[in-house]
Amino acid sequence: MTRSTKFWTVFFAGCWIGVVAGLLLKQPVLQAAFGAPIALVLPGLLILYLMNMYPARLERWSLVVALSVCVLIACVLGESLTSAGIEGITTLGLLGTVTLVLTLSAVIAARWRSRPTIIAERSAYAVAPAPPTPERRRPSRRALTAWSVSGVVVAIAIAGALGLSVVSESASAQPQFTQLSVTQQDDPDVHRVDVVNMEGVATQYQLQIVRPGGARTVQSFDLQPQETFSKEIKMRYLGRTDGQIVATLYGGSPTPLGYRQVKVTIPRQPMPAPTYFSTMR
Amino acid sequence: MTHGIELAQRAVTGARSSVGYATARRRPGSDSVLLPTACAITSVSVLLIAAAYAAARSRAGWAPYLYWVGELLLFLTAVVLVLAKRNSSAAATCAVLMFSIGQYLVKICYSPLRLKFPDELQHENTARGMLETGHLFPPNYGLPISPVYPGLEAAAVGLVNVLGISPYFSELLVAGIAHTLVAAAALALFRRVIKRPDLAALAALVYCFGPYQAFYNSMFVYQALALPMGILIVTQTIAILQGDRRAGRLITTLGLSACVVVTHHVTAVFVSAVLVVLAVFAACHPRYRSAAHWIVAPAVASIAMLVAWIGLVASLTLTYLGEPLAGLLSNFSRGVSNLAAPVTRQPFIESVFTYAVVVVPLVLLGILTLVSLRQRRMAVAALAGSAAGLQLAVIGIRFATADGQELAGRAQNFLSLYTAIALGICLGFRGLRPRLRRYAARTTVAILLVLFVGGITSGWPPNYERLPGTYRIAAFESSIDSHAVTAADWGRTHLPAGGRFAGDIGNLTAMGTIGHQFPNRGSYSSIFYRSSFDARDAAVVQSEAIEFLLVDMRLSSSYPPSDSHSFYGNDAPTGPQQALVAVSALQKFRRVSRVSCLYDDGTIQIYDLRGSLYHDAIH
């Protein structure tokens, strides 16, 4: 086992332990931090190792990430075929199984990789002059300083950019209106009128409800930001023409009409079957 | 055994030559300062653009200037790093990747709290459906083809489950990985083809400057994930041709092809076509003829997988892609002169760059073809000539259909992979006379600047949405405001899924994605324009099977954007002056018999037409 292989083995074993610990301790940050290499690096790395492929660094890492995403997609597609469907723990389990199979295959492949080729490669190196190993220089003090300053600048700039964007978007996307709606409940004779205060400040409202036949109720109330007022209207309408429930809300931010209004049509009841047939009998 | 020795020797000499190249170009200490400085400047440019966005949200007039300063700084950092004479290939790689990451961060800063772009919302809806139902293929009324190509959403759902993060962060992560991977994969491909790392990096930068790369390929859309996989497939196939670890690369190619097939239809078709072209090339070229069967195998497998997927799962693809293709062909056969595609109105200077980004590459490729022919470098001449031909084809598509602007942009996304190689070679051309040589670097920077600025002005988002913060009715991301989102959220909670909605394009996008309703994009504007109920409107409602109406009071006060036909989906162009809707016309629905108004926030009203006069009236 080479030093590099040892490093990756220990690293990914640690990641698995971190993910399981994150799951058990219910620490999503831990799970996300240790899960990312497992989901986005490990499967691709194992596949390349299994294929005995060592392309140039850029191509290698592109392939590692792309193949890992392919494995993740395959896991989710496979999982959806099961009766349990796509669930958090199943995906993790399936990814773990696939990774385990790939690891075992890689170990077996490394052991049984054809011996003559190794001998041939060794002989080739014996014949050819030894490949020049790039000299590994220790980074200079100047480089260390440059990278340290750059790291601080990058961290501040990116955090500043994201923070500024979040703050300005939150301020501009803040809704400043009131939502009025009417919905029919499971019971067809029950309707519910909802008022949601999205004005961003405590607001005073007056709700006027007119029922079929003209019965009118008026109610005043205050709502805190994001608070909801609900009013259930239970009634069995027996009119011969279609009736209407009309809810008009005054208060809140100005509107073109000066109020908000919802209405729901209640269809007339079907005429009862005439009874004279039975009386004729 | 002899073969093994030869291979090993070749590997050794190859490695030595590449090391020699790197050491020849590298000067001690050059990267150690330039690279960290470039990283810092790139991040500062992102900060400047974020500040410009924040200023635009608070309606500051200087926001556009700050935006362009930030973009130019981002551009200059990457270009200087690639063109610097004392740089290593690692620095060129870093330049391309940093630029790509910078582009992605800019996109996040545009909309940091939620996905806003219509295409993203459509795919988010599919991912949400998969999480809710636990199975593939949930209904998606906004983009019905999205669930049958579930690769992107499966990746996002997988990350939600494995990392325990929210769907929004998972979608951002997938989009970010895909965007960076496109630049990395393109650079890897160009290095396989061009060999000189500086030219490959130039070509990769040219590709990254493309109109669709900055924003569209940063989005959570299926093409963004499939594209890097497709580029890697082509890279692996070329590596197979070059005789490098063929068996392993073949298996890798097959895996990636399967992933592309389940992720995006057009990319899968593009990849299959490229593999066929490469197989034909290998069969015809005496040097690669012995390796042709290695290329035929992935080409056949890719086509077989695509056909099987379309036949068994995604039969909808035939209609989805067939209709625009038929339109394109019929327009070509009828002649293209009678078509007037709506275009975004731009300031003069932006228009200059928009046209220059089309003309400049054509001129450069033409010059390269002529010079190469004179110097009898037939391979380069063929490359440049064919790239110019492809560029002309894109221009043809642009003017051949009514939605040519979008189609041409999408086609260029794939074809510019090829033209970028030729342009990279062209920009790195060193066969100039000595007195012209000193102008070469300045000319290269100027051309790259034209391509970069032209990519922004002709790309996404259109100029009226380039900076966030201003609401526009019947537009794209600028129509997704708090009114639209809360109304759509209400619709998802309180209305039956798949209700057929009519309304303006912007609100319909929100209702079709966040609201999980069917966005009816028919021709029904007359319903909104008439001031009172009319039996003809009832006929339209019945023929289009409209169940709900979404009325936005801002239709009476704001004009649609310059590149829209009207407020509504498929209505004939009316011109912005005729398009305002009277307030009385928008209010008439309250008076129509048995029409229920279910929702009112003062700006948006949702009407239920089921069982109303619109459905009962006999016309």
Tab-separated table of C-alpha atoms in Angstrom, chain A residues 4-170:
chain	number	residue	atom	x	y	z
A	4	SER	CA	-1.022	8.071	-1.015
A	5	THR	CA	-3.355	5.044	-0.813
A	6	LYS	CA	-2.899	4.923	2.942
A	7	PHE	CA	-3.766	8.604	3.224
A	8	TRP	CA	-6.961	8.276	1.192
A	9	THR	CA	-8.012	5.117	3.056
A	10	VAL	CA	-7.642	6.819	6.432
A	11	PHE	CA	-9.274	10.017	5.129
A	12	PHE	CA	-12.388	8.327	3.762
A	13	ALA	CA	-12.705	5.979	6.748
A	14	GLY	CA	-12.666	9.103	8.907
A	15	CYS	CA	-15.308	10.682	6.682
A	16	TRP	CA	-17.595	7.668	7.076
A	17	ILE	CA	-17.169	7.789	10.837
A	18	GLY	CA	-17.933	11.532	10.726
A	19	VAL	CA	-21.122	10.995	8.699
A	20	VAL	CA	-22.386	8.256	11.006
A	21	ALA	CA	-21.530	10.396	14.037
A	22	GLY	CA	-23.352	13.340	12.456
A	23	LEU	CA	-26.402	11.152	11.885
A	24	LEU	CA	-26.393	9.683	15.390
A	25	LEU	CA	-25.721	12.984	17.129
A	26	LYS	CA	-28.136	14.803	14.778
A	27	GLN	CA	-25.470	17.315	13.764
A	28	PRO	CA	-26.258	18.286	10.152
A	29	VAL	CA	-23.078	20.381	9.829
A	30	LEU	CA	-20.948	17.365	10.712
A	31	GLN	CA	-22.914	15.190	8.301
A	32	ALA	CA	-22.595	17.730	5.477
A	33	ALA	CA	-18.881	18.345	6.020
A	34	PHE	CA	-17.923	14.669	6.112
A	35	GLY	CA	-20.583	13.536	3.629
A	36	ALA	CA	-19.401	15.784	0.793
A	37	PRO	CA	-16.149	13.875	0.066
A	38	ILE	CA	-18.007	10.580	0.353
A	39	ALA	CA	-20.695	11.590	-2.119
A	40	LEU	CA	-18.647	13.722	-4.514
A	41	VAL	CA	-15.131	12.253	-4.502
A	42	LEU	CA	-14.842	8.706	-3.152
A	43	PRO	CA	-16.860	6.723	-5.755
A	44	GLY	CA	-15.106	8.410	-8.702
A	45	LEU	CA	-11.689	7.941	-7.124
A	46	LEU	CA	-12.393	4.245	-6.601
A	47	ILE	CA	-13.602	3.803	-10.177
A	48	LEU	CA	-10.458	5.419	-11.585
A	49	TYR	CA	-8.335	3.262	-9.288
A	50	LEU	CA	-10.247	0.196	-10.421
A	51	MET	CA	-9.737	1.141	-14.081
A	52	ASN	CA	-6.047	1.782	-13.394
A	53	MET	CA	-6.430	5.234	-14.974
A	54	TYR	CA	-4.152	8.097	-14.010
A	55	PRO	CA	-4.757	10.960	-16.440
A	56	ALA	CA	-3.404	14.483	-15.936
A	57	ARG	CA	-4.456	16.175	-12.708
A	58	LEU	CA	-7.194	18.415	-14.104
A	59	GLU	CA	-8.760	15.627	-16.149
A	60	ARG	CA	-8.422	13.196	-13.250
A	61	TRP	CA	-10.259	15.378	-10.753
A	62	SER	CA	-12.926	16.322	-13.298
A	63	LEU	CA	-13.506	12.615	-13.916
A	64	VAL	CA	-13.522	11.856	-10.180
A	65	VAL	CA	-16.292	14.381	-9.489
A	66	ALA	CA	-18.295	13.543	-12.629
A	67	LEU	CA	-18.174	9.799	-11.967
A	68	SER	CA	-19.110	10.329	-8.324
A	69	VAL	CA	-22.165	12.320	-9.408
A	70	CYS	CA	-23.017	9.481	-11.828
A	71	VAL	CA	-22.858	6.957	-8.965
A	72	LEU	CA	-25.039	9.199	-6.802
A	73	ILE	CA	-27.621	9.497	-9.591
A	74	ALA	CA	-27.536	5.722	-10.113
A	75	CYS	CA	-28.091	5.168	-6.382
A	76	VAL	CA	-31.152	7.433	-6.325
A	77	LEU	CA	-32.563	5.900	-9.520
A	78	GLY	CA	-32.029	2.412	-8.130
A	79	GLU	CA	-33.529	3.364	-4.800
A	80	SER	CA	-36.700	4.677	-6.412
A	81	LEU	CA	-37.332	1.207	-7.834
A	82	THR	CA	-37.641	-0.237	-4.331
A	83	SER	CA	-40.938	-0.195	-2.492
A	84	ALA	CA	-39.521	2.067	0.216
A	85	GLY	CA	-38.722	4.725	-2.345
A	86	ILE	CA	-36.193	7.522	-1.992
A	87	GLU	CA	-35.382	8.112	1.660
A	88	GLY	CA	-32.438	9.656	3.455
A	89	ILE	CA	-31.088	6.627	5.230
A	90	THR	CA	-31.648	4.323	2.231
A	91	THR	CA	-29.620	6.591	-0.055
A	92	LEU	CA	-26.776	6.673	2.426
A	93	GLY	CA	-26.956	2.902	2.850
A	94	LEU	CA	-27.000	2.281	-0.885
A	95	LEU	CA	-24.100	4.666	-1.449
A	96	GLY	CA	-22.210	2.906	1.338
A	97	THR	CA	-22.876	-0.496	-0.243
A	98	VAL	CA	-21.765	0.682	-3.680
A	99	THR	CA	-18.638	2.235	-2.169
A	100	LEU	CA	-17.881	-0.951	-0.273
A	101	VAL	CA	-18.260	-3.064	-3.425
A	102	LEU	CA	-16.023	-0.656	-5.348
A	103	THR	CA	-13.426	-0.712	-2.566
A	104	LEU	CA	-13.354	-4.509	-2.450
A	105	SER	CA	-13.135	-4.663	-6.250
A	106	ALA	CA	-10.279	-2.143	-6.214
A	107	VAL	CA	-8.391	-4.157	-3.592
A	108	ILE	CA	-8.896	-7.398	-5.536
A	109	ALA	CA	-7.934	-5.704	-8.810
A	110	ALA	CA	-4.801	-4.287	-7.261
A	111	ARG	CA	-3.799	-7.745	-5.995
A	112	TRP	CA	-4.585	-9.639	-9.163
A	113	ARG	CA	-3.476	-7.002	-11.655
A	114	SER	CA	-1.486	-8.965	-14.235
A	115	ARG	CA	2.007	-9.604	-12.998
A	116	PRO	CA	3.733	-9.726	-16.447
A	117	THR	CA	2.716	-6.120	-17.095
A	118	ILE	CA	4.306	-5.033	-13.842
A	119	ILE	CA	7.477	-6.906	-14.757
A	120	ALA	CA	7.375	-5.314	-18.221
A	121	GLU	CA	6.954	-1.859	-16.792
A	122	ARG	CA	9.779	-2.465	-14.339
A	123	SER	CA	12.031	-3.677	-17.171
A	124	ALA	CA	11.088	-0.608	-19.180
A	125	TYR	CA	12.176	1.632	-16.379
A	126	ALA	CA	15.369	-0.390	-16.123
A	127	VAL	CA	16.059	0.126	-19.849
A	128	ALA	CA	14.985	3.732	-20.057
A	129	PRO	CA	16.588	6.437	-17.969
A	130	ALA	CA	14.780	7.073	-14.731
A	131	PRO	CA	11.996	9.651	-15.066
A	132	PRO	CA	13.035	12.970	-13.640
A	133	THR	CA	11.169	13.612	-10.432
A	134	PRO	CA	10.168	17.236	-10.130
A	135	GLU	CA	12.072	18.884	-7.372
A	136	ARG	CA	9.795	19.651	-4.457
A	137	ARG	CA	10.796	23.018	-3.123
A	138	ARG	CA	9.607	24.316	0.194
A	139	PRO	CA	7.398	27.336	-0.288
A	140	SER	CA	9.307	30.557	0.226
A	141	ARG	CA	8.413	33.008	2.971
A	142	ARG	CA	7.261	35.428	0.278
A	143	ALA	CA	4.866	32.847	-1.151
A	144	LEU	CA	3.530	31.970	2.293
A	145	THR	CA	2.880	35.636	3.052
A	146	ALA	CA	1.202	36.167	-0.320
A	147	TRP	CA	-1.055	33.157	0.118
A	148	SER	CA	-1.916	34.110	3.701
A	149	VAL	CA	-2.886	37.670	2.751
A	150	SER	CA	-4.781	36.398	-0.284
A	151	GLY	CA	-6.659	33.856	1.848
A	152	VAL	CA	-7.797	36.546	4.252
A	153	VAL	CA	-8.846	38.863	1.384
A	154	VAL	CA	-10.719	36.060	-0.397
A	155	ALA	CA	-12.541	35.023	2.786
A	156	ILE	CA	-13.551	38.592	3.622
A	157	ALA	CA	-14.566	39.425	0.041
A	158	ILE	CA	-16.655	36.291	-0.544
A	159	ALA	CA	-18.297	36.464	2.879
A	160	GLY	CA	-18.937	40.164	2.308
A	161	ALA	CA	-20.411	39.556	-1.147
A	162	LEU	CA	-22.742	36.821	0.058
A	163	GLY	CA	-23.689	38.682	3.241
A	164	LEU	CA	-24.403	41.897	1.358
A	165	SER	CA	-26.514	40.040	-1.194
A	166	VAL	CA	-28.526	38.217	1.461
A	167	VAL	CA	-29.166	41.375	3.477
A	168	SER	CA	-30.149	43.545	0.507
A	169	GLU	CA	-32.308	40.801	-1.046
A	170	SER	CA	-34.048	40.134	2.295
